[in-house]
Amino acid sequence: KKAQIGVTGLAVMGANLARNFARKGYTVALHNRSVARTDALLAEHGHEGSFVRTESLEELVGALESPRRILVMVKAGGPVDAVIEALVPLLDPGDIVIDGGNSYFQDTRRREAALAAVGLHFVGVGVSGGEEGALLGPSIMPGGPQESYASLGPMLESIAARAEDGAPCCAWIGPDGAGHFVKMVHNGIEYADMQVIGEAHELLRSVAGLEPGEQAEVFRQWNTGELASYLIEITAEVLGQVDARTGKPLIDVIVDAAGQKGTGTWTVQEALALGSPVTGIAESVFARALSSAEPAMRAQAQRLLPAGVGATTEDVVGDAGFVEDVRQALYASKLVAYAQGLDMLTLAGAEYGWELDLAAIASLWRQGCIIRAQLLETIMEAYAGESAPANLLFAPAVTTALEAALPAWRRVVARAVERGIPAPVFSSTLAYYDSLRRPRLNAALTQGLRDYFGAHTYRRVDDASAGAYHTLWSGDRSEVIA
Ligand code: NDP
């Protein structure tokens, strides 16, 4: 019997996706560069379903029904190109090559164009949920040619996570690199989500005096309301953990230097290229960098830099009102960070010619992935109607939620600043919110200065034709039309 799908690259992600397909009743052809890995998988899990063992790409291709579907799960970067190059001569027009790794979306665009030129479908798929998700149901973001989704979509949907309403967390995102792009922004939002939780944690400790164990209870409580999400749930677990060696909260023996694998950086680099103001995501990436990049400089700063904090604020230890303020600030900042990420998708859609369906994207983040959260139902509803809001913040339910949270949000940011406690995403998302809603921005002065030193011109508020004006700064200071 021919296999319906082949998987090449059987490290943890590939192996778990292959098992997931097999458990759903598909016959899966297996291949890995080193055959030992294929045999290890078969020895341990061969009984879970129908697998075909192959030792070479030729054998893999020969084992598949037509049109072939081959999922490439090798190391991102050069190895993906190497495998594609080896596969292409073995394939027939209409066959589908799927890259389910963490590939950079520009690589996916390039690969899709190259394979399209020889009649092959190349589908870049964002897969979120890690090792466990790959086996039990990830959130799946497939891009690539829409025709290929007819043949591939049902298979991907069958292995995807399910939302509470039973819908699979998998939907065609858009052409070429759209799937990997959306996965990248998902990861950027994940950075912001984790950072706002971290800021709340720090304020609860330093201002409200709550020990990690007590905070675990607070987060458990928060997880029953509008903040309900996987990350809040596991925050309670991590904060509640006691270190066996010292008896201290585990959090207190973990070095405060955050790592990263680069997808947050990609998101911010691309946001800069698009001119997309994802301040919450950017501050989150920078916060990780600041924590870890130059430990010696941080040590020096602790000795040399004064706090300049006066006794300006009253003590709020044990103040339930402050804890509630922090909860509201966390929710509001999170809403803005999501709004910024979704706005980046809108800008990218226009730039790359993708018609991204934000309701569908929110729907497939509801389960399986790291940012799964109650909030995604709200976001889905915001974009579900006939006329989608230009920004998530304009959806009536979201505007109302922000209005309710704003006084608390401002109090929390003000107190953090007064106390010298960094809360970069709480404050930058608030600045974004205020910048959006202010009728006039200091950009007018920026334009004046640019015109002064570089004759870059400015537009006038009283000229609807948007003509370019210049003041003769070094002359008689009269105004000319440029
Ligand atoms: P790795 O990224 O560790 O890659 C190892 C696999 O790649 C092995 O099968 C290895 O074969 C193969 N490989 C490496 N170089 C080559 C090459 N030149 N030619 C052929 N095969 C090669 O595997 P993971 O399972 O950890 O990750 C796979 C993909 O999934 C990556 O893109 C990764 O970023 C992504 N990922 C996604 C996660 C998520 O949550 N979505 C989590 C983790 C990873 P061999 O056994 O012969 O060495």
Coordinates of C-alpha atoms and ligand atoms in Angstrom, one line a residue:
K1 CA 0.0 0.0 0.0
K2 CA 1.3 3.4 -0.9
A3 CA 1.8 6.0 1.8
Q4 CA -0.3 9.1 1.9
I5 CA 2.4 11.2 3.4
G6 CA 6.2 11.0 3.7
V7 CA 8.2 12.6 6.5
T8 CA 11.9 13.3 6.1
G9 CA 13.8 14.4 9.2
L10 CA 12.8 12.4 12.2
A11 CA 14.2 14.3 15.1
V12 CA 11.7 15.2 17.8
M13 CA 9.4 17.4 15.7
G14 CA 9.4 15.2 12.6
A15 CA 9.0 12.0 14.6
N16 CA 6.1 13.4 16.6
L17 CA 4.3 14.7 13.5
A18 CA 4.8 11.4 11.8
R19 CA 3.3 9.5 14.8
N20 CA 0.4 12.0 14.9
F21 CA -0.4 11.3 11.2
A22 CA -0.2 7.5 11.8
R23 CA -2.4 7.7 14.9
K24 CA -5.0 9.4 12.7
G25 CA -5.0 6.4 10.4
Y26 CA -2.7 7.6 7.6
T27 CA 0.1 5.5 6.2
V28 CA 3.3 7.4 6.8
A29 CA 6.5 6.8 4.9
L30 CA 9.5 7.6 7.1
H31 CA 13.0 8.8 6.1
N32 CA 15.9 10.3 8.0
R33 CA 19.4 11.1 6.8
S34 CA 20.8 8.6 9.3
V35 CA 18.8 5.4 9.2
A36 CA 19.4 4.8 12.9
R37 CA 16.8 7.5 13.8
T38 CA 14.2 5.9 11.5
D39 CA 14.8 2.5 13.1
A40 CA 14.6 3.9 16.6
L41 CA 11.3 5.5 15.9
L42 CA 9.9 2.3 14.4
A43 CA 11.2 0.2 17.3
E44 CA 9.6 2.4 19.9
H45 CA 6.4 3.5 18.2
G46 CA 6.0 1.3 15.1
H47 CA 3.0 -0.3 16.6
E48 CA 1.1 3.0 16.8
G49 CA 0.0 2.9 13.2
S50 CA 1.0 2.2 9.6
F51 CA 4.5 3.2 8.7
V52 CA 6.7 2.5 5.7
R53 CA 10.5 2.4 6.4
T54 CA 12.7 3.9 3.7
E55 CA 16.5 4.4 3.6
S56 CA 16.9 6.9 0.8
L57 CA 14.9 9.8 -0.6
E58 CA 14.5 7.7 -3.8
E59 CA 12.8 5.0 -1.7
L60 CA 10.7 7.6 0.1
V61 CA 9.5 9.1 -3.2
G62 CA 8.7 5.6 -4.5
A63 CA 6.7 4.8 -1.4
L64 CA 4.2 7.6 -1.8
E65 CA 0.8 7.9 -3.6
S66 CA 0.5 10.5 -6.3
P67 CA 0.4 13.5 -6.0
R68 CA 3.1 13.0 -3.4
R69 CA 3.1 14.9 -0.1
I70 CA 6.5 15.1 1.6
L71 CA 6.9 16.8 4.9
V72 CA 10.5 18.1 5.4
M73 CA 11.3 18.4 9.2
V74 CA 15.1 18.9 9.0
K75 CA 17.1 21.6 10.7
A76 CA 16.0 25.1 9.5
G77 CA 18.3 26.9 7.1
G78 CA 20.8 25.3 4.8
P79 CA 19.6 21.7 5.5
V80 CA 16.1 22.5 4.1
D81 CA 17.7 23.8 0.9
A82 CA 19.9 20.7 0.7
V83 CA 16.9 18.3 1.1
I84 CA 14.8 20.3 -1.4
E85 CA 17.6 20.2 -3.9
A86 CA 18.0 16.4 -3.6
L87 CA 14.2 15.9 -3.8
V88 CA 13.3 18.0 -6.8
P89 CA 14.8 15.7 -9.5
L90 CA 12.9 12.8 -8.0
L91 CA 9.4 14.4 -8.1
D92 CA 6.7 14.9 -10.7
P93 CA 4.6 18.0 -11.4
G94 CA 1.9 18.5 -8.9
D95 CA 3.8 16.9 -6.0
I96 CA 3.8 18.8 -2.7
V97 CA 6.9 19.6 -0.7
I98 CA 6.0 20.8 2.8
D99 CA 8.4 22.6 5.1
G100 CA 7.1 22.4 8.7
G101 CA 10.2 23.8 10.4
N102 CA 10.8 27.2 11.7
S103 CA 11.9 28.7 8.4
Y104 CA 12.3 32.4 7.8
F105 CA 9.4 33.5 5.6
Q106 CA 11.7 35.1 3.0
D107 CA 13.4 31.7 2.5
T108 CA 9.9 30.2 2.1
R109 CA 9.0 32.8 -0.5
R110 CA 12.2 32.1 -2.4
R111 CA 11.7 28.3 -2.2
E112 CA 8.1 28.5 -3.3
A113 CA 9.0 30.6 -6.4
A114 CA 11.8 28.1 -7.3
L115 CA 9.6 25.1 -7.0
A116 CA 6.6 26.7 -8.7
A117 CA 8.9 27.3 -11.7
V118 CA 9.3 23.5 -12.1
G119 CA 5.7 22.7 -11.5
L120 CA 6.0 21.6 -7.8
H121 CA 3.9 22.9 -4.9
F122 CA 5.9 24.2 -2.0
V123 CA 4.0 24.7 1.2
G124 CA 5.7 26.5 4.1
V125 CA 3.8 25.6 7.3
G126 CA 4.1 27.2 10.7
V127 CA 3.7 24.7 13.4
S128 CA 3.3 25.8 17.0
G129 CA 3.1 23.8 20.2
G130 CA 6.5 22.3 20.5
E131 CA 7.2 18.6 21.0
E132 CA 4.0 17.8 22.8
G133 CA 1.9 19.8 20.4
A134 CA 3.4 18.0 17.4
L135 CA 2.3 14.7 18.8
L136 CA -1.1 15.6 20.4
G137 CA -2.3 18.4 18.2
P138 CA -0.4 21.6 17.2
S139 CA -1.7 24.8 15.9
I140 CA -0.9 24.7 12.1
M141 CA -0.4 27.7 9.8
P142 CA 0.0 26.5 6.2
G143 CA 0.9 28.9 3.4
G144 CA 1.8 28.1 -0.2
P145 CA -0.4 27.6 -3.3
Q146 CA -4.1 27.4 -2.4
E147 CA -4.7 24.4 -4.7
S148 CA -2.4 22.3 -2.6
Y149 CA -4.6 22.9 0.4
A150 CA -7.4 20.9 -1.2
S151 CA -5.2 17.8 -1.0
L152 CA -3.1 18.6 2.1
G153 CA -5.6 20.6 4.2
P154 CA -7.8 17.7 5.4
M155 CA -4.7 15.8 6.5
L156 CA -3.2 18.7 8.4
E157 CA -6.6 19.5 9.9
S158 CA -6.9 16.0 11.2
I159 CA -3.7 16.2 13.2
A160 CA -4.2 19.8 14.4
A161 CA -5.5 20.8 17.9
R162 CA -9.2 21.4 18.2
A163 CA -10.8 24.5 19.6
E164 CA -13.5 24.2 22.2
D165 CA -16.1 24.5 19.4
G166 CA -14.5 21.5 17.7
A167 CA -12.9 23.5 14.8
P168 CA -9.4 22.4 13.9
C169 CA -6.6 24.9 14.7
C170 CA -5.5 24.8 11.1
A171 CA -6.5 26.9 8.1
W172 CA -4.9 28.0 4.8
I173 CA -3.2 31.4 5.6
G174 CA -2.2 32.7 2.2
P175 CA 0.3 32.2 -0.6
D176 CA 4.1 31.6 -0.4
G177 CA 5.6 32.7 2.9
A178 CA 2.3 33.7 4.6
G179 CA 2.2 30.7 6.9
H180 CA 5.7 31.1 8.2
F181 CA 5.1 34.8 8.5
V182 CA 2.1 34.3 10.7
K183 CA 4.0 31.8 12.8
M184 CA 6.8 34.3 13.2
V185 CA 4.4 37.0 14.4
H186 CA 2.8 34.4 16.7
N187 CA 6.2 34.0 18.3
G188 CA 6.6 37.8 18.6
I189 CA 3.3 38.0 20.4
E190 CA 4.4 35.1 22.6
Y191 CA 7.5 37.2 23.6
A192 CA 5.2 40.1 24.6
D193 CA 2.8 37.9 26.4
M194 CA 5.6 36.4 28.5
Q195 CA 7.1 39.9 29.2
V196 CA 3.8 41.4 30.5
I197 CA 3.4 38.4 32.8
G198 CA 7.0 39.0 34.0
E199 CA 6.3 42.7 34.6
A200 CA 3.2 41.8 36.6
H201 CA 5.2 39.3 38.6
E202 CA 7.9 41.9 39.4
L203 CA 5.4 44.5 40.5
L204 CA 3.5 42.0 42.6
R205 CA 6.8 41.2 44.4
S206 CA 8.4 44.6 44.7
V207 CA 5.3 46.8 45.2
A208 CA 2.7 44.5 46.7
G209 CA 5.2 42.3 48.6
L210 CA 3.8 39.0 47.4
E211 CA 6.1 36.1 47.6
P212 CA 6.2 33.7 44.6
G213 CA 4.1 31.1 46.4
E214 CA 1.4 33.7 47.1
Q215 CA 1.7 34.9 43.5
A216 CA 1.0 31.4 42.3
E217 CA -2.3 31.7 43.9
V218 CA -3.0 35.1 42.4
F219 CA -2.2 33.8 38.9
R220 CA -4.3 30.7 39.4
Q221 CA -7.1 33.1 40.3
W222 CA -6.5 35.3 37.3
N223 CA -6.6 32.2 35.1
T224 CA -10.3 31.8 35.8
G225 CA -11.2 35.2 34.2
E226 CA -10.5 37.2 31.0
L227 CA -6.8 36.5 31.3
A228 CA -7.3 32.7 31.1
S229 CA -4.5 31.3 29.0
Y230 CA -1.9 28.6 28.9
L231 CA 0.9 31.1 29.8
I232 CA -0.9 32.3 32.9
E233 CA -1.7 28.7 33.9
I234 CA 2.0 27.7 33.7
T235 CA 3.1 30.9 35.4
A236 CA 1.2 29.7 38.5
E237 CA 3.1 26.3 38.2
V238 CA 6.5 27.9 37.9
L239 CA 6.0 30.4 40.7
G240 CA 4.6 27.7 43.0
Q241 CA 7.6 25.5 42.4
V242 CA 10.0 25.1 45.4
D243 CA 13.6 24.3 44.8
A244 CA 14.5 20.9 46.3
R245 CA 18.1 21.9 46.9
T246 CA 17.6 25.1 48.8
G247 CA 14.0 25.1 49.9
K248 CA 13.6 28.5 48.2
P249 CA 11.1 29.3 45.5
L250 CA 12.6 27.9 42.3
I251 CA 12.2 31.3 40.6
D252 CA 14.8 32.7 43.0
V253 CA 17.5 30.3 42.0
I254 CA 17.0 30.7 38.3
V255 CA 19.5 33.1 36.7
D256 CA 17.7 36.2 35.4
A257 CA 19.1 36.1 31.9
A258 CA 16.6 35.2 29.2
G259 CA 17.5 33.2 26.1
Q260 CA 15.9 33.3 22.7
K261 CA 16.1 31.4 19.5
G262 CA 15.6 34.3 17.2
T263 CA 12.0 34.4 16.0
G264 CA 11.3 37.5 18.1
T265 CA 14.2 39.3 16.5
W266 CA 12.9 38.3 13.1
T267 CA 9.6 39.8 13.9
V268 CA 11.1 43.1 15.0
Q269 CA 13.4 43.2 12.0
E270 CA 10.5 42.7 9.7
A271 CA 8.4 45.2 11.6
L272 CA 11.1 47.8 11.1
A273 CA 11.2 47.0 7.4
L274 CA 7.4 47.4 7.2
G275 CA 7.3 50.4 9.4
S276 CA 5.0 48.5 11.8
P277 CA 5.0 49.9 15.3
V278 CA 5.0 46.7 17.3
T279 CA 6.4 48.4 20.4
G280 CA 5.3 45.7 22.8
I281 CA 7.0 42.9 20.9
A282 CA 10.1 45.0 20.3
E283 CA 10.4 46.0 24.0
S284 CA 10.0 42.3 24.9
V285 CA 12.9 41.3 22.6
F286 CA 15.0 44.1 24.0
A287 CA 14.2 43.1 27.6
R288 CA 15.5 39.7 27.0
A289 CA 18.6 41.1 25.3
L290 CA 19.2 43.6 28.2
S291 CA 18.9 40.8 30.7
S292 CA 21.5 38.6 29.1
A293 CA 23.7 40.4 26.7
E294 CA 26.3 42.0 29.0
P295 CA 26.2 40.6 32.5
A296 CA 29.3 42.5 33.5
M297 CA 27.7 45.8 32.6
R298 CA 24.6 45.0 34.6
A299 CA 26.8 44.2 37.6
Q300 CA 28.6 47.5 37.2
A301 CA 25.3 49.4 36.8
Q302 CA 24.1 47.9 40.1
R303 CA 27.1 49.4 41.8
L304 CA 27.2 52.7 40.0
L305 CA 23.8 53.9 39.0
P306 CA 21.6 55.6 41.6
A307 CA 17.9 54.8 41.7
G308 CA 16.8 58.3 42.4
V309 CA 13.7 56.9 44.1
G310 CA 12.2 59.1 46.8
A311 CA 9.6 58.0 49.4
T312 CA 7.0 59.2 47.0
T313 CA 4.4 56.5 47.1
E314 CA 2.6 55.0 50.0
D315 CA 3.2 51.4 50.9
V316 CA 0.8 48.9 49.3
V317 CA 2.0 45.7 50.7
G318 CA -0.9 43.4 50.9
D319 CA -3.1 45.8 49.0
A320 CA -5.7 43.8 47.1
G321 CA -6.6 46.9 45.1
F322 CA -3.1 47.2 43.7
V323 CA -3.1 43.5 42.8
E324 CA -6.3 44.1 40.8
D325 CA -4.7 47.1 39.2
V326 CA -1.8 45.0 38.0
R327 CA -4.2 42.4 36.6
Q328 CA -6.0 45.1 34.6
A329 CA -2.7 46.6 33.4
L330 CA -1.6 43.1 32.3
Y331 CA -4.8 42.6 30.3
A332 CA -4.7 46.0 28.7
S333 CA -1.1 45.7 27.7
K334 CA -1.7 42.3 26.3
L335 CA -4.6 43.5 24.2
V336 CA -2.4 46.2 22.7
A337 CA 0.5 43.8 22.1
Y338 CA -1.9 41.6 20.2
A339 CA -3.4 44.5 18.3
Q340 CA 0.1 45.6 17.3
G341 CA 0.9 42.0 16.1
L342 CA -2.3 41.8 14.1
D343 CA -1.7 45.3 12.6
M344 CA 1.7 44.0 11.5
L345 CA -0.1 41.1 9.7
T346 CA -2.3 43.7 8.0
L347 CA 0.7 45.7 6.8
A348 CA 2.5 42.6 5.6
G349 CA -0.6 41.4 3.8
A350 CA -0.6 44.6 1.8
E351 CA 3.2 44.4 1.2
Y352 CA 3.3 40.8 0.1
G353 CA -0.1 40.5 -1.6
W354 CA -1.6 38.1 1.0
E355 CA -5.3 38.5 1.9
L356 CA -4.9 37.5 5.6
D357 CA -8.1 36.6 7.4
L358 CA -7.5 37.8 10.9
A359 CA -10.5 36.0 12.3
A360 CA -9.3 32.7 10.9
I361 CA -5.8 33.4 12.2
A362 CA -7.1 34.2 15.7
S363 CA -9.2 31.1 15.6
L364 CA -6.3 28.7 14.9
W365 CA -4.3 30.2 17.8
R366 CA -7.1 29.2 20.2
Q367 CA -5.5 25.8 21.0
G368 CA -2.3 23.9 20.4
C369 CA 0.0 26.9 20.5
I370 CA 1.8 28.7 23.3
I371 CA -0.3 31.9 23.1
R372 CA -3.6 30.0 23.4
A373 CA -5.9 32.1 25.4
Q374 CA -9.5 33.1 26.2
L375 CA -8.7 36.4 24.6
L376 CA -8.5 34.8 21.2
E377 CA -12.2 34.2 21.2
T378 CA -12.7 37.9 21.8
I379 CA -10.3 38.7 18.9
M380 CA -12.0 36.2 16.6
E381 CA -15.4 37.9 17.3
A382 CA -13.9 41.3 16.7
Y383 CA -12.9 40.3 13.1
A384 CA -15.9 38.0 12.4
G385 CA -18.4 40.6 11.2
E386 CA -18.8 42.1 7.8
S387 CA -16.7 45.1 8.3
A388 CA -13.5 44.3 10.2
P389 CA -12.1 47.0 12.4
A390 CA -8.9 48.8 11.1
N391 CA -7.3 48.0 14.4
L392 CA -8.3 45.5 17.0
L393 CA -8.5 48.3 19.6
F394 CA -11.5 49.7 17.7
A395 CA -13.6 46.6 18.1
P396 CA -16.3 47.7 20.5
A397 CA -15.7 44.9 23.0
V398 CA -12.0 45.7 23.1
T399 CA -12.5 49.5 23.4
T400 CA -14.8 48.9 26.3
A401 CA -12.3 46.5 28.0
L402 CA -9.6 49.1 27.6
E403 CA -11.7 51.9 28.9
A404 CA -12.4 49.8 32.1
A405 CA -8.7 49.0 32.5
L406 CA -7.2 52.4 31.7
P407 CA -7.3 54.1 35.2
A408 CA -5.6 51.0 36.8
W409 CA -3.2 50.7 33.9
R410 CA -2.0 54.4 34.3
R411 CA -1.7 53.9 38.1
V412 CA 0.4 50.8 37.7
V413 CA 2.7 52.4 35.1
A414 CA 3.0 55.6 37.2
R415 CA 3.9 53.6 40.3
A416 CA 6.4 51.5 38.4
V417 CA 8.2 54.6 37.2
E418 CA 8.1 56.2 40.7
R419 CA 9.6 53.1 42.2
G420 CA 12.2 52.6 39.6
I421 CA 10.8 49.2 38.5
P422 CA 11.1 48.6 34.8
A423 CA 7.8 47.8 33.1
P424 CA 8.8 48.4 29.4
V425 CA 5.8 46.7 27.8
F426 CA 3.2 48.0 30.3
S427 CA 4.5 51.5 29.6
S428 CA 5.3 51.3 25.8
T429 CA 1.9 49.8 25.0
L430 CA 0.3 52.6 27.0
A431 CA 2.3 55.1 25.1
Y432 CA 1.2 53.5 21.8
Y433 CA -2.4 53.7 22.9
D434 CA -2.0 57.3 23.8
S435 CA -0.1 58.1 20.7
L436 CA -2.9 56.6 18.5
R437 CA -5.7 58.5 20.2
R438 CA -4.0 62.0 20.6
P439 CA -5.2 64.5 18.0
R440 CA -1.7 66.0 17.5
L441 CA 1.6 64.3 17.8
N442 CA 5.1 65.8 18.3
A443 CA 5.8 64.6 14.7
A444 CA 5.0 68.1 13.6
L445 CA 8.1 69.3 15.3
T446 CA 10.1 66.4 13.8
Q447 CA 9.0 67.6 10.4
G448 CA 9.9 71.2 11.2
L449 CA 13.4 70.1 12.3
R450 CA 13.8 67.9 9.3
D451 CA 12.9 70.8 7.1
Y452 CA 15.3 73.1 8.9
F453 CA 18.4 70.9 8.6
G454 CA 17.7 69.0 5.5
A455 CA 15.0 70.8 3.5
H456 CA 12.9 67.6 3.8
T457 CA 9.6 69.7 3.4
Y458 CA 6.4 69.4 5.4
R459 CA 2.7 69.3 4.6
R460 CA 0.3 72.0 5.9
V461 CA -2.9 71.2 7.9
D462 CA -4.8 73.8 5.8
D463 CA -3.7 72.3 2.4
A464 CA -5.9 69.3 1.5
S465 CA -3.9 68.6 -1.7
A466 CA -1.0 67.5 0.6
G467 CA 1.5 69.8 -1.2
A468 CA 5.1 69.9 0.0
Y469 CA 6.2 73.1 1.7
H470 CA 9.6 74.4 2.7
T471 CA 10.6 77.4 4.8
L472 CA 13.7 79.2 3.7
W473 CA 15.3 78.9 7.1
S474 CA 18.7 80.3 6.2
G475 CA 17.1 83.0 4.0
D476 CA 14.3 85.4 4.7
R477 CA 12.2 82.5 6.3
S478 CA 9.4 82.9 3.9
E479 CA 7.6 79.7 2.8
V480 CA 7.8 78.2 -0.7
I481 CA 6.1 75.3 -2.3
A482 CA 8.7 72.7 -3.0
Ligands
NDP1 P1 16.5 19.7 14.4 O1 16.3 21.1 14.1 O2 17.4 19.3 15.6 O3 17.1 18.9 13.1 C1 17.5 17.6 13.2 C2 17.0 16.8 12.0 O4 17.5 17.5 10.8 C3 17.6 15.4 12.0 O5 16.6 14.6 11.4 C4 18.8 15.5 11.0 O6 19.1 14.3 10.5 C5 18.2 16.5 10.0 N1 19.3 17.2 9.2 C6 20.1 18.1 9.7 N2 20.9 18.5 8.7 C7 20.5 17.8 7.6 C8 21.0 17.8 6.2 N3 21.9 18.6 5.8 N4 20.4 16.9 5.4 C9 19.4 16.1 5.8 N5 18.9 16.1 7.1 C10 19.5 16.9 7.9 O7 15.1 18.9 14.6 P2 13.8 19.3 15.4 O8 12.9 18.2 15.3 O9 14.2 19.9 16.7 O10 13.2 20.6 14.6 C11 12.8 20.5 13.2 C12 12.2 21.8 12.8 O11 11.2 22.1 13.7 C13 13.2 22.9 12.9 O12 13.0 23.9 11.9 C14 12.9 23.6 14.3 O13 13.3 24.9 14.3 C15 11.4 23.4 14.3 N6 11.0 23.3 15.7 C16 9.8 23.7 16.0 C17 9.3 23.6 17.2 C18 8.0 24.1 17.5 O14 7.5 24.3 18.6 N7 7.2 24.3 16.4 C19 10.0 23.1 18.4 C20 11.3 22.6 18.0 C21 11.7 22.7 16.7 P3 20.2 13.3 11.2 O15 19.4 12.6 12.2 O16 20.7 12.5 10.1 O17 21.2 14.2 11.9

